[in-house]
mmCIF file of C-alpha atoms and ligand atoms in Angstrom:
data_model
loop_
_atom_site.group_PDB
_atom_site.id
_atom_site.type_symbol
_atom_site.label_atom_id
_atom_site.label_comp_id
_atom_site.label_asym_id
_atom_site.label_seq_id
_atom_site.Cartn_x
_atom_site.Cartn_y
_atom_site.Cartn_z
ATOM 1 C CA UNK A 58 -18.886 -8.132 20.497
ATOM 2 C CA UNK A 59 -16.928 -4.586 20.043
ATOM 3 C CA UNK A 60 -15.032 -4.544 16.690
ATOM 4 C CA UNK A 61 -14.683 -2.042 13.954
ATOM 5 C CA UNK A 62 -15.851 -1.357 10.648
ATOM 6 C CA UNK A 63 -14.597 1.769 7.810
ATOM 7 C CA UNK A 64 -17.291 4.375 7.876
ATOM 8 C CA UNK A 65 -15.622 6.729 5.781
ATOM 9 C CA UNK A 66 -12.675 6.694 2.455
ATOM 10 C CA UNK A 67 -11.010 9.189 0.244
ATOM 11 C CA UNK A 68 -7.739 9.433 -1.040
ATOM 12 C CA UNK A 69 -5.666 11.729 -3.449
ATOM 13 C CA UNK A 70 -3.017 11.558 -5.935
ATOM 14 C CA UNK A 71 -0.568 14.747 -7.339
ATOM 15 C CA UNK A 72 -2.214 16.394 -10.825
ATOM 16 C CA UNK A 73 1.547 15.167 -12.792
ATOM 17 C CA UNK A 74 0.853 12.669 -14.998
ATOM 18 C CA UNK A 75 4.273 10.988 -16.180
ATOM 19 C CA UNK A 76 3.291 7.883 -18.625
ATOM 20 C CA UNK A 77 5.906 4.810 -19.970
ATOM 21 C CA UNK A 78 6.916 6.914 -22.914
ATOM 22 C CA UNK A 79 7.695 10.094 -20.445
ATOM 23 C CA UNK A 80 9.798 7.368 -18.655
ATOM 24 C CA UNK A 81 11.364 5.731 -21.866
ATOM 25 C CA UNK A 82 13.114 9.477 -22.539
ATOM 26 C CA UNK A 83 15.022 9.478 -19.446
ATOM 27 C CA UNK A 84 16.191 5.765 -19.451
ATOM 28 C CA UNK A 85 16.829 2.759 -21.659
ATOM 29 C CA UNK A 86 13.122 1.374 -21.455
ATOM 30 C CA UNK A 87 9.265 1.458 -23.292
ATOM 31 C CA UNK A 88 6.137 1.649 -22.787
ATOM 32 C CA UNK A 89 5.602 -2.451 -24.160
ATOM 33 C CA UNK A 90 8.335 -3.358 -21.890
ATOM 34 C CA UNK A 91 6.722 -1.836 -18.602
ATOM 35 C CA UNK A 92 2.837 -2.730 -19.818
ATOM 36 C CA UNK A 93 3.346 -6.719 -21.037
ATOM 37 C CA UNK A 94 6.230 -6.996 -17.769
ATOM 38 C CA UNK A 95 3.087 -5.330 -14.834
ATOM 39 C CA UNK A 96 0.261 -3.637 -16.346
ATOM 40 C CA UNK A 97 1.356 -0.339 -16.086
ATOM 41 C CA UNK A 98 0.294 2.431 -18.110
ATOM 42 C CA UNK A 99 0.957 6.002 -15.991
ATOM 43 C CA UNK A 100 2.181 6.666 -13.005
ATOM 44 C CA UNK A 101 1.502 10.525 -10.938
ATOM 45 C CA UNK A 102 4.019 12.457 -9.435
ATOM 46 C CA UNK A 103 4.454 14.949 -7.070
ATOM 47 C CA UNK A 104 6.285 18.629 -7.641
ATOM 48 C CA UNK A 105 9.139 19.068 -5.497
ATOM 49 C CA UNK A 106 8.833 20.341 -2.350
ATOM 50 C CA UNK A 107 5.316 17.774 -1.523
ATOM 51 C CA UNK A 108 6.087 14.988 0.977
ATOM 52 C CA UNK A 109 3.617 11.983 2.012
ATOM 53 C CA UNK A 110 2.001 14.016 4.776
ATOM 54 C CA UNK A 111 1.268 16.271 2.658
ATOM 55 C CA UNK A 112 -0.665 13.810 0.094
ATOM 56 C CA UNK A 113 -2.041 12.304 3.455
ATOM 57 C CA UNK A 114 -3.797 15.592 4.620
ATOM 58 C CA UNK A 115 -6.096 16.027 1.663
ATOM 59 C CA UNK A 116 -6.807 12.276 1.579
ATOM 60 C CA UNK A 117 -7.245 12.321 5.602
ATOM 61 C CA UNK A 118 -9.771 15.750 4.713
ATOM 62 C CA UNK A 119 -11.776 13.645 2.247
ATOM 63 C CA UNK A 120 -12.245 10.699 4.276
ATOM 64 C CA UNK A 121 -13.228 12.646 7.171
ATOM 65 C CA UNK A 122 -15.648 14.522 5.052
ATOM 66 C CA UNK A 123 -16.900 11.157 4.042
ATOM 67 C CA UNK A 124 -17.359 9.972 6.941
ATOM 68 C CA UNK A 125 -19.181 12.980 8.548
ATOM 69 C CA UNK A 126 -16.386 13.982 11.120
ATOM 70 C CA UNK A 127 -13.357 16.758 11.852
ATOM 71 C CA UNK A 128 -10.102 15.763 13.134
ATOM 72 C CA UNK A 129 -11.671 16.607 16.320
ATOM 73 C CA UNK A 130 -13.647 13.233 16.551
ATOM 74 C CA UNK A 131 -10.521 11.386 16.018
ATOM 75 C CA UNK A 132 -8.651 9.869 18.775
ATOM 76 C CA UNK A 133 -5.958 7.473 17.010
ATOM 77 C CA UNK A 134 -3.769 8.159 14.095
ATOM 78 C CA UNK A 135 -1.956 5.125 12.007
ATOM 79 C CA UNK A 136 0.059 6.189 9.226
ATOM 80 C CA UNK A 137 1.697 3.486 7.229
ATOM 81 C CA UNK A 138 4.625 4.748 4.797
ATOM 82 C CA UNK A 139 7.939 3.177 3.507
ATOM 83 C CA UNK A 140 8.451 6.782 2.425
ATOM 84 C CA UNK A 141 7.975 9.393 5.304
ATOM 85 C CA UNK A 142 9.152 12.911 5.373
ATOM 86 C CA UNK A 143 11.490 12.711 7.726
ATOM 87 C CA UNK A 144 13.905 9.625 9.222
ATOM 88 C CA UNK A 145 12.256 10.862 12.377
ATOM 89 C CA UNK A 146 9.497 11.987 13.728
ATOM 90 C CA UNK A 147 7.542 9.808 11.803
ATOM 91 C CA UNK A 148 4.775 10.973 9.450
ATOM 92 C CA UNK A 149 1.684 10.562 11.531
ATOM 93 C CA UNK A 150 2.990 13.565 13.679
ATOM 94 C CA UNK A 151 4.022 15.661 10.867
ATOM 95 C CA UNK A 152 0.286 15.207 9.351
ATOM 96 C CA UNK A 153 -0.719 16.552 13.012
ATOM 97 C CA UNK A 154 0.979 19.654 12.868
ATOM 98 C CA UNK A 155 -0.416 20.168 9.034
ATOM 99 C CA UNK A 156 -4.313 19.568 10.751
ATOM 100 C CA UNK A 157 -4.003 20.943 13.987
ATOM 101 C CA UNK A 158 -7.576 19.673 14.592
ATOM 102 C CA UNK A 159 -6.061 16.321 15.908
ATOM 103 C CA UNK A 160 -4.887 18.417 19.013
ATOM 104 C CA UNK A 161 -2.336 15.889 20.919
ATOM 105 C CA UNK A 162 -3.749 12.233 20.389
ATOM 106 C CA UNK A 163 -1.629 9.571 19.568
ATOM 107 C CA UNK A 164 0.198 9.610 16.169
ATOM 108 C CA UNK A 165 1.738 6.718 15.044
ATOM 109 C CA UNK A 166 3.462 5.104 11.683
ATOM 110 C CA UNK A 167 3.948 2.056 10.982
ATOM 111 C CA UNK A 168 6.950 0.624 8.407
ATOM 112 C CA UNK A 169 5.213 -2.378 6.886
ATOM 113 C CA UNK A 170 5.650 -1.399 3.246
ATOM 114 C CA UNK A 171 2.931 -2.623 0.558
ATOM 115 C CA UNK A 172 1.369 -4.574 3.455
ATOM 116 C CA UNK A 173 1.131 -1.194 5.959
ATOM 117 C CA UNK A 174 -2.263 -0.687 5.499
ATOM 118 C CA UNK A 175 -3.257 -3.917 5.884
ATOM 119 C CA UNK A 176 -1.352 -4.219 9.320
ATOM 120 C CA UNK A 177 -2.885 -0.302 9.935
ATOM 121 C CA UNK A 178 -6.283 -2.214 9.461
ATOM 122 C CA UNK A 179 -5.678 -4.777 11.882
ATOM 123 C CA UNK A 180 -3.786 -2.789 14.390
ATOM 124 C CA UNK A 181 -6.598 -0.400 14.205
ATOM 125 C CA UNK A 182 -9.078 -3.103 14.740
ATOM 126 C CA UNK A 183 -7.623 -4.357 17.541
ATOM 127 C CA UNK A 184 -7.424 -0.773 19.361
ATOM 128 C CA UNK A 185 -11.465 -0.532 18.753
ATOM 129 C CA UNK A 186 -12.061 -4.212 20.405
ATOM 130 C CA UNK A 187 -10.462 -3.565 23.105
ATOM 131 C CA UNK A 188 -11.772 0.072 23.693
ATOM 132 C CA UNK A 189 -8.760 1.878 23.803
ATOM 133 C CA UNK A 190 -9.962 4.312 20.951
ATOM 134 C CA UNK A 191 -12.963 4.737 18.964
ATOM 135 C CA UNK A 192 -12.164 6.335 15.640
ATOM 136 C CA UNK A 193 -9.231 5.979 14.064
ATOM 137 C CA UNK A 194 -7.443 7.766 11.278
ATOM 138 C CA UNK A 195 -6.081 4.649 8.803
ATOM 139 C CA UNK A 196 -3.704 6.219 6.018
ATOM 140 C CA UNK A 197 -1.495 4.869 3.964
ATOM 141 C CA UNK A 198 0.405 7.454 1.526
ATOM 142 C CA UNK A 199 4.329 7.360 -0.169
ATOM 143 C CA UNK A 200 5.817 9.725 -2.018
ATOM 144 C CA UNK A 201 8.538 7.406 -4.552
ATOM 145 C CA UNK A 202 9.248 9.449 -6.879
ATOM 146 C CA UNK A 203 11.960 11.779 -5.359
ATOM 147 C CA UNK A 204 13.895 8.421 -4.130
ATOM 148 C CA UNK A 205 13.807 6.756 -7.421
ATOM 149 C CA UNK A 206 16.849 6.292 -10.289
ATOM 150 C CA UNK A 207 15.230 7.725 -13.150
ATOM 151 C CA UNK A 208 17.798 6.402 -15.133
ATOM 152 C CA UNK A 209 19.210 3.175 -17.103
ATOM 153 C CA UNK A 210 20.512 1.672 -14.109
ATOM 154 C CA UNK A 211 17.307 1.997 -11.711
ATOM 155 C CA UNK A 212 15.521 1.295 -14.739
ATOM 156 C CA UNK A 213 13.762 -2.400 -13.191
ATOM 157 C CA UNK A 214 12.598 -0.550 -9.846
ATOM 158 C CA UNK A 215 11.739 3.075 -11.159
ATOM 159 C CA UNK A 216 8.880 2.136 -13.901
ATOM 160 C CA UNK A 217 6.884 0.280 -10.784
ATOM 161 C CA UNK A 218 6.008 2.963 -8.321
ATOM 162 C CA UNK A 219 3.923 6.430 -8.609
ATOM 163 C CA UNK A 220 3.089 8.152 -5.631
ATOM 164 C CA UNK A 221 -0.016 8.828 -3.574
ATOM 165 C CA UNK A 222 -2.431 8.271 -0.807
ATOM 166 C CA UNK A 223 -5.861 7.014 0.584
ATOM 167 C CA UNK A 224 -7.571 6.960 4.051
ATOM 168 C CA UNK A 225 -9.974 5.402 6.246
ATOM 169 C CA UNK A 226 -12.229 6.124 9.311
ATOM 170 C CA UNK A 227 -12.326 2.913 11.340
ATOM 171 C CA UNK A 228 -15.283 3.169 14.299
ATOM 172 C CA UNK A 229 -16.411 0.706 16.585
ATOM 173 C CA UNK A 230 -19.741 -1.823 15.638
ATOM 174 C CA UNK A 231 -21.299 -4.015 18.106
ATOM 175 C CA UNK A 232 -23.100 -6.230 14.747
ATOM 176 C CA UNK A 233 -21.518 -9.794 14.451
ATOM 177 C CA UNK A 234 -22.346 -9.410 10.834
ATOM 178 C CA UNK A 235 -20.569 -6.396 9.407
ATOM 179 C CA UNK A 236 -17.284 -4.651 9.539
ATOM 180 C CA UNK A 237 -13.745 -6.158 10.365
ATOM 181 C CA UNK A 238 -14.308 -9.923 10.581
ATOM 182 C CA UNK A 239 -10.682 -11.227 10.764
ATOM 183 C CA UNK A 240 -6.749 -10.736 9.669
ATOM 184 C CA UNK A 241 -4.031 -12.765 8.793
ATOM 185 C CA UNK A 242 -0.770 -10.783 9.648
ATOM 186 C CA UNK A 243 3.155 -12.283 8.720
ATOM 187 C CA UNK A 244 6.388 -11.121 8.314
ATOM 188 C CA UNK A 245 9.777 -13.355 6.779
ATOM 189 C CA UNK A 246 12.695 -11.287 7.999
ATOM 190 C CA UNK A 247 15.100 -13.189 6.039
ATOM 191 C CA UNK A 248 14.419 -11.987 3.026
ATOM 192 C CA UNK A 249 14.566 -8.209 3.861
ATOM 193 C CA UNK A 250 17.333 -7.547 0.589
ATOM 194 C CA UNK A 251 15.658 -8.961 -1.465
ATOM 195 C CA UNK A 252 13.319 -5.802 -1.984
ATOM 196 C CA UNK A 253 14.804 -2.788 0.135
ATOM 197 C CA UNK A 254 16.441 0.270 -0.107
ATOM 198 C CA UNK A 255 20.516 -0.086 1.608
ATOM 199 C CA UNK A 256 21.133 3.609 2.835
ATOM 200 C CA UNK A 257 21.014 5.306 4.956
ATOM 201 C CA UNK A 258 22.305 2.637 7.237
ATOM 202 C CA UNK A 259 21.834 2.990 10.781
ATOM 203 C CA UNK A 260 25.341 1.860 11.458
ATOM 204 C CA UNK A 261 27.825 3.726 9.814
ATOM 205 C CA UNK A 262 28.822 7.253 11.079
ATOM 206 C CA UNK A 263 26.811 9.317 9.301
ATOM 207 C CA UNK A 264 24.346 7.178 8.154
ATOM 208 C CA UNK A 265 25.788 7.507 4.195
ATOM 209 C CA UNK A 266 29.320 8.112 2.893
ATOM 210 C CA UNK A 267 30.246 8.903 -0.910
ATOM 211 C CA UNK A 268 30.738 5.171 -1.773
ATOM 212 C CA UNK A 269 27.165 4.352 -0.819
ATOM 213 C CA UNK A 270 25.836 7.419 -2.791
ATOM 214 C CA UNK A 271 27.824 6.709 -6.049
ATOM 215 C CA UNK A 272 26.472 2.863 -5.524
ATOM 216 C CA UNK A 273 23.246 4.337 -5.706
ATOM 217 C CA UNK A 274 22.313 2.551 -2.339
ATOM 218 C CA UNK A 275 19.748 5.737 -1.638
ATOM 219 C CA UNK A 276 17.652 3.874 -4.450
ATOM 220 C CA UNK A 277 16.043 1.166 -3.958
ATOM 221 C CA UNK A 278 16.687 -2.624 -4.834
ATOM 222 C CA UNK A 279 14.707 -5.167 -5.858
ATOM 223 C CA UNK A 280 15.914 -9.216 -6.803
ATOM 224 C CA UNK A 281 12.157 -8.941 -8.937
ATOM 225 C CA UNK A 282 11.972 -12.475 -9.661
ATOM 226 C CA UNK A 283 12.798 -13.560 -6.186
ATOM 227 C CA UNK A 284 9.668 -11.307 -5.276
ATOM 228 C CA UNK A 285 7.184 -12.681 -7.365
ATOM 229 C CA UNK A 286 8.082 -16.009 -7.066
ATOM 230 C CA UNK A 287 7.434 -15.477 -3.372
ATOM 231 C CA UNK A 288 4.387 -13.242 -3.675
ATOM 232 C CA UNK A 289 1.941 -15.225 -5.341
ATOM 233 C CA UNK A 290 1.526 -18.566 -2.566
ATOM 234 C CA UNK A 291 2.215 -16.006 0.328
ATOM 235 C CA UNK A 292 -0.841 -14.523 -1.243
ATOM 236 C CA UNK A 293 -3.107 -17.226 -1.366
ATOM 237 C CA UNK A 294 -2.154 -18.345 1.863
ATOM 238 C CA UNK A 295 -2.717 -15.652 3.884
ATOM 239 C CA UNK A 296 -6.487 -15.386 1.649
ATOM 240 C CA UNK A 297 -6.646 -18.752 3.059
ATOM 241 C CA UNK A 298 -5.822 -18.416 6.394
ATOM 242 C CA UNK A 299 -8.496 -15.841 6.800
ATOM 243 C CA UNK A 300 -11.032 -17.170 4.922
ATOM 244 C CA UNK A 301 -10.373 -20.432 7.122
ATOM 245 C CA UNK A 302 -9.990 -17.882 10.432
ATOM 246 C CA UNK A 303 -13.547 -16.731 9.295
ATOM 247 C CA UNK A 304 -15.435 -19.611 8.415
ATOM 248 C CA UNK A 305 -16.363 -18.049 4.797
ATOM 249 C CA UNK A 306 -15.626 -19.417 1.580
ATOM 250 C CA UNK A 307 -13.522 -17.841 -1.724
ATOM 251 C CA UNK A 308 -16.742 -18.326 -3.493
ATOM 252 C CA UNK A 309 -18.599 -16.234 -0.875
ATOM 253 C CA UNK A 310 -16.006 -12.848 -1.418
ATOM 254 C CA UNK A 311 -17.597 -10.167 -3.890
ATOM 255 C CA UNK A 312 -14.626 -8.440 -4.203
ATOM 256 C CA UNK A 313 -10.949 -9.161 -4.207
ATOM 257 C CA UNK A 314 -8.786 -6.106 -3.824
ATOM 258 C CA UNK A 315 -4.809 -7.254 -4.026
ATOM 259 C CA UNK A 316 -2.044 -5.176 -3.406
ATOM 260 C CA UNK A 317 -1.278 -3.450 -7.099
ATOM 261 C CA UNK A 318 2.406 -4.777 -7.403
ATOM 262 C CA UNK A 319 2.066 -6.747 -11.245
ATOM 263 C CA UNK A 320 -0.713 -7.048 -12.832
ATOM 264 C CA UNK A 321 0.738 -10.567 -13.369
ATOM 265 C CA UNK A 322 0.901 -11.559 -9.913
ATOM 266 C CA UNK A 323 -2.849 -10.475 -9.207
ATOM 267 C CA UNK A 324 -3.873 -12.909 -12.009
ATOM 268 C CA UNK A 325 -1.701 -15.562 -10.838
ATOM 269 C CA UNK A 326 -3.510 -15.207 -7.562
ATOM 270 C CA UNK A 327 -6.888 -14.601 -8.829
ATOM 271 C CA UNK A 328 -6.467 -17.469 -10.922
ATOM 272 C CA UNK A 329 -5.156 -20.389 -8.132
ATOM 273 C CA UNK A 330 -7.781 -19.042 -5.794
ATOM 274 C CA UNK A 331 -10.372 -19.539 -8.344
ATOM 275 C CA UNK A 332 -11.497 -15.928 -8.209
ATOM 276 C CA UNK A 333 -13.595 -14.391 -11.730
ATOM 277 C CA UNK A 334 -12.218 -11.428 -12.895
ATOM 278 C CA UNK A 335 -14.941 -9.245 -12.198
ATOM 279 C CA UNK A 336 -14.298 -10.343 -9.067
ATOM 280 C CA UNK A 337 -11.061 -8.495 -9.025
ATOM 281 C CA UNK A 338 -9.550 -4.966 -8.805
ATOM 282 C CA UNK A 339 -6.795 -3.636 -11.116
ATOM 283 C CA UNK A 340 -5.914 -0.143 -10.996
ATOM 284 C CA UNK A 341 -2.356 -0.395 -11.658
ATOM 285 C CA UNK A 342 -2.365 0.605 -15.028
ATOM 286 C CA UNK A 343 -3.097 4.494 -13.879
ATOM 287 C CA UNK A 344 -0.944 4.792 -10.783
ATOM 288 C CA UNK A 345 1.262 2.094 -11.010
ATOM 289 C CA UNK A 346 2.526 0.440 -7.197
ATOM 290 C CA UNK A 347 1.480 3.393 -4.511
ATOM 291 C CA UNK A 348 2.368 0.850 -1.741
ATOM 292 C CA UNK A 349 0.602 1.557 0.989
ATOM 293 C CA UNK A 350 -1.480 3.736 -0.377
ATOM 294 C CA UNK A 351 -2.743 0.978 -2.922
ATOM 295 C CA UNK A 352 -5.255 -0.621 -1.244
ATOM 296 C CA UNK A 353 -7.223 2.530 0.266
ATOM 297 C CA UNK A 354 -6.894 3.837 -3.369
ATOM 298 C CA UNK A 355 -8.985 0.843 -4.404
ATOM 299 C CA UNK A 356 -11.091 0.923 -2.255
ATOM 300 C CA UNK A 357 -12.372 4.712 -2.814
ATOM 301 C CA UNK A 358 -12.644 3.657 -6.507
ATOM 302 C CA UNK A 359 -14.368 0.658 -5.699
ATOM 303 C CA UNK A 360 -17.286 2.312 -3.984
ATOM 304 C CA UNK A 361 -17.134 5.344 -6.626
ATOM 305 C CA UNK A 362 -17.752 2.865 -9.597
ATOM 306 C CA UNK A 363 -20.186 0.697 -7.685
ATOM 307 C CA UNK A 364 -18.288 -2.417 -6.949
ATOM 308 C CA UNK A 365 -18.369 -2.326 -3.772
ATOM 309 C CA UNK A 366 -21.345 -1.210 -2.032
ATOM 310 C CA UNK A 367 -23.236 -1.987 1.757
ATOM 311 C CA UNK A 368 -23.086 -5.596 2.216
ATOM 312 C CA UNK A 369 -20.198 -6.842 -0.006
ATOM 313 C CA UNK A 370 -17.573 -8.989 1.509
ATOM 314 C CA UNK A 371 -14.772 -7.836 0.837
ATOM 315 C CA UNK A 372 -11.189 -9.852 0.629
ATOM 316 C CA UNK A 373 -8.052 -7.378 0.823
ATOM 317 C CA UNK A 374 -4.709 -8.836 0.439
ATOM 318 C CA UNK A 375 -1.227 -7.541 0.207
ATOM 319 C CA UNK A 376 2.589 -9.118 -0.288
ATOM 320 C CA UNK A 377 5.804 -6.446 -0.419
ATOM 321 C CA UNK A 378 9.357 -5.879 1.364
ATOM 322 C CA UNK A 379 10.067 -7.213 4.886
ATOM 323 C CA UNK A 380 8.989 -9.956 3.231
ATOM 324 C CA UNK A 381 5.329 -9.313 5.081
ATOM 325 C CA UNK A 382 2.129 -10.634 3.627
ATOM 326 C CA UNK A 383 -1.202 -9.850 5.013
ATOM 327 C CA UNK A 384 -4.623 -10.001 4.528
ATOM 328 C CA UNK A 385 -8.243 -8.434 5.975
ATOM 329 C CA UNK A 386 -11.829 -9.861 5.127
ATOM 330 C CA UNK A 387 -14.656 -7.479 5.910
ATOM 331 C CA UNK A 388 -18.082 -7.227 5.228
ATOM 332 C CA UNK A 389 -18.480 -3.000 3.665
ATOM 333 C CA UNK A 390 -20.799 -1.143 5.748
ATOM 334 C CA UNK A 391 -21.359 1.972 4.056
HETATM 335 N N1 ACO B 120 12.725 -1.525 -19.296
HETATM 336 C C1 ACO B 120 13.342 -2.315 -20.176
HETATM 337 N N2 ACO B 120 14.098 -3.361 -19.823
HETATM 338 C C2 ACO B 120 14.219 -3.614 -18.505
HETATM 339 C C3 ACO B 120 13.599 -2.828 -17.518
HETATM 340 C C4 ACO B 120 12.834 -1.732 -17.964
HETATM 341 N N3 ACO B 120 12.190 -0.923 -17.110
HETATM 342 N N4 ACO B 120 13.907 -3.341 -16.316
HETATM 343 C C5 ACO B 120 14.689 -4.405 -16.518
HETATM 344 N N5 ACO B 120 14.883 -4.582 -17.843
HETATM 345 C C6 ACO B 120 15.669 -5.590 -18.513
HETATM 346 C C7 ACO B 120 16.651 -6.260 -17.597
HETATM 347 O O1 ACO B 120 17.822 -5.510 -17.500
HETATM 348 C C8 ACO B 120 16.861 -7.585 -18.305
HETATM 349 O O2 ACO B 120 17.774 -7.385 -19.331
HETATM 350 P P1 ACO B 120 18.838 -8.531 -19.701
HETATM 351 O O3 ACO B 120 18.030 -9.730 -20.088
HETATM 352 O O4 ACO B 120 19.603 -7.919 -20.799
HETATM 353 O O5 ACO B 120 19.635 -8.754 -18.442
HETATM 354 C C9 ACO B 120 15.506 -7.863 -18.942
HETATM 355 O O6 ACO B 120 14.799 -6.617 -18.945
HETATM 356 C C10 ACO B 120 14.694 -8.879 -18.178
HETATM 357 O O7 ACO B 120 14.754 -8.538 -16.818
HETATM 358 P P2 ACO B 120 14.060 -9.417 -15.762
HETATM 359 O O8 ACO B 120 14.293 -8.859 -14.399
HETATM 360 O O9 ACO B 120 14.391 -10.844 -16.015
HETATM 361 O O10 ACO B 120 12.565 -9.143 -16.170
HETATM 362 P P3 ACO B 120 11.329 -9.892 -15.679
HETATM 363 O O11 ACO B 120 10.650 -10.515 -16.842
HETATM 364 O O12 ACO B 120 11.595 -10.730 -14.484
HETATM 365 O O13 ACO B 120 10.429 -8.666 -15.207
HETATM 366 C C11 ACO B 120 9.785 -7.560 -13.195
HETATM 367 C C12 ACO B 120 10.892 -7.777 -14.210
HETATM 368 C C13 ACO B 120 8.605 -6.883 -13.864
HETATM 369 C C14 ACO B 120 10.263 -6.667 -12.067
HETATM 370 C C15 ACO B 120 9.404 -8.947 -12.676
HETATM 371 O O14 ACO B 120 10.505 -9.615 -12.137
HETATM 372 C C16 ACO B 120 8.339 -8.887 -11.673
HETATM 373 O O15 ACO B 120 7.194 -8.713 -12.007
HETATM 374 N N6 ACO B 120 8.684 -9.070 -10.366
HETATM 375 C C17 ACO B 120 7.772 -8.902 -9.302
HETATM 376 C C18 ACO B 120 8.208 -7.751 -8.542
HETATM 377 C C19 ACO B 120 7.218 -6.627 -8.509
HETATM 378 O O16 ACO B 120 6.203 -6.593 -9.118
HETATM 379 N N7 ACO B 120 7.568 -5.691 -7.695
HETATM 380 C C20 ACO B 120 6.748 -4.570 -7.494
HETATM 381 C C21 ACO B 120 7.117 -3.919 -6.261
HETATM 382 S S1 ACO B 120 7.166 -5.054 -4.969
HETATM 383 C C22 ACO B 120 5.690 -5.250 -4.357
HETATM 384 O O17 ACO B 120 4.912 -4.374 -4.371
HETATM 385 C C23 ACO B 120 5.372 -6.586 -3.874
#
C-alpha cells in the first residue's frame, strides 16, 4: 500500500555560539546550574535581522540537495514553528517567496510546538497515502532567541532554547517494509499555561498594552516541574501506543531519537522503556531545545555519524506546550 518514507535531510544552525558562561554574564545563573538541571552546554544564535524562514531555506536547500531534487519537484510544504516571522502569513509562505522555485503549491505551518515535526511527519504521511501529493517539504525551524528574557527574571526559560532548523523530503513507497510505519498523535488542551507564551493575546485591542509588556508576557512561561512531571509517561505512552499500533517491540528499535527538552527527561524515558543508551540520541548539550527543529537536527546527525543508516528502525518521540505528545516509528530508507 501507498505510504511515505524521508529520502532526503539537512538542516542548519546560525555560526553564534553563546555558551552557559556567555549566559551567566547577563543573568543571575551558571554554567553547573544549566548542565546538572538539562544537559546543556551551548546554545547558537542568530544575528538580528534572521527569522525562522530564513534558517528554513538553507536547511530546505540541503535537504533537497540530499535528496536529489529542486523546489520544483515539490508539491507540499509543512512548516512547523512556535516561532514564525510573522503573526500572519505563516512561515511556510514566507520560505516560498525566499525560494521562488516552489512556484504556488500549497504552503502550510503548523503550531504544534516541540511536537510540530512529529505531527508535520504524520500529516505529511497521510497526504502521500492518500495521493494528494507526492513530495513533501517537512521543516521544522524557530528562531528563540529574539523572544527570550535574557535576564534574572526569564532566567528558568531563557538557558533552555537555541535556535535553528532541519528538513525532510517525504516521497511516496509502495514497500510494506520501509518508510513511515505508524504515528501516535495527542494533544491535552488543559494544560496550555503551563508552558506558553501570554501576549500577544488575540483578545485585547491591540493585541498588547504596556501592562502586559512590563509583565514580560512577550516572554515565555514555563511551570517546569509541572512539564516534566507530565513529559516523561506521555512519552512512553505514546512509544507504546505505536509500538503496539505497529506490532514491533522496544527491543526491536535501533534508535531512539526524543525530543531534546532535558537531558533528564530523555533518561527517565530511556530508562522506563528499557532502552540502552547507545540506543539513544542526545544532542542537547550543543544546541540546547530547538523545538521543532530538534528532531530533524537529530536525525541529519544521526545519519552523518553512522547511527542511523538503511534499514534501522527508527523510534521518534516528542512531548512540549499544548500539552501535545507524539510519536513516529519508521524503518530509514536511505
Ligand atoms: N540558573 C540558576 N538558577 C535558576 C535558573 C537558572 N537558569 N532557573 C531557575 N533557577 C532557580 C529558581 O529560581 C529556583 O530558585 P529558588 O529555589 O530560590 O526559588 C531554583 O533554581 C530551583 O528552581 P526549580 O524550578 O525548582 O528547578 P528545577 O530543579 O525544577 O529545574 C528545570 C528547572 C530545569 C526547568 C526543570 O523543572 C525541568 O527540567 N523541567 C522540565 C521542563 C523542560 O525541560 N522544559 C524544556 C522546554 S519544554 C519542552 O521542550 C518539553
Amino acid at each position: 500500500m501507498r505510504h511515505s518514507t524521508i529520502i532526503g535531510t539537512g538542516f542548519y544552525v546560525p555560526p553564534q555560539v553563546v555558551t552557559n558562561d556567555d549566559l551567566s554574564k547577563l543573568m543571575d545563573t551558571s554554567d553547573a546550574w544549566i548542565q546538572e538541571r538539562t544537559g546543556i552546554k551551548q546554545r547558537h544564535m542568530v544575528e538580528d535581522g534572521i527569522g525562522s524562514a530564513d534558517l528554513a531555506k538553507i536547511a530546505a536547500e540541503r535537504a533537497l540537495a540530499d535528496a536529489g531534487l529542486t523546489a520544483a519537484d515539490i508539491d507540499l510544504i509543512i512548516f512547523a514553528t512556535l516561532s514564525p516571522d510573522f503573526f500572519f502569513p505563516g512561515s511556510a509562505c514566507i520560505l516560498q517567496k525566499k525560494m521562488p522555485g516552489f512556484g504556488t503549491i500549497p504552503a502550510l505551518d503548523i503550531r504544534q510546538q516541540c511536537t510540530g515535526f512529529v505531527y508535520a511527519v504524520a500529516i505529511a504521511d497521510s497526504f502521500i497515502r492518500v495521493g494528494a501529493y507526492s513530495k513533501i517539504l517537512v521543516i521544522g525551524a524557530e528562531v528563540h532567541s529574539v523572544g527570550l528574557d535574557y535576564t534574572t527574571r526569564g532566567r528558568d526559560v531563557a538557558v533552555l532554547f537555541g535556535d535553528g532548523a532541519g528538513a525532510v523530503i517525504m516521497a511516496p513507497t509502495e514497500n510494506e517494509a520501509e518508510g513511515i510505519l505508524g504515528f501516535a498523535l495527542h494533544a491535552e488542551g488543559e494544560n496550555y499555561d503551563k508552558l506558553w507564551v501570554p501576549a500577544p493575546y488575540g483578545n485585547i485591542r491591540g493585541r498588547v498594552n504596556q501592562e502586559m509588556i512590563e509583565r514580560g508576557e512577550l516572554f515565555p512561561k514555563m511551570d517546569g516541574r509541572a512539564v516534566f512531571r507530565h513529559a516523561v509517561p506521555r512519552f512512553c505512552e505514546c512509544i507504546n501506543e505505536v509500538l503496539g499500533k505497529t506490532g514491533r517491540k522496544i527491543e526491536e528499535v535501533d534508535l531512539f531519537i526524543p525530543h531534546q527538552a532535558n537531558d533528564r527527561i530523555t533518561h527517565a524515558v530511556a530508562e522506563r522503556m528499557g532502552l540502552p543508551n547507545e540506543k539513544v540520541v542526545s544532542n542537547i548539550a550543543r544546541y540546547a531545545n530547538t523545538t521543532a527543529a530538534t528532531i530533524p537536527i537529530c536525525i541529519h546527525e544521526s545519519r552523518q555519524d553512522g547511527r542511523l543508516k538503511k534499514g534501522s528502525l527508527l523510534l521518534c518521540a516528542a512531548f512540549g506546550s499544548g500539552f501535545t505528545w507524539a510519536s513516529v516509528l519508521m524503518r530509514w530508507t536511505v
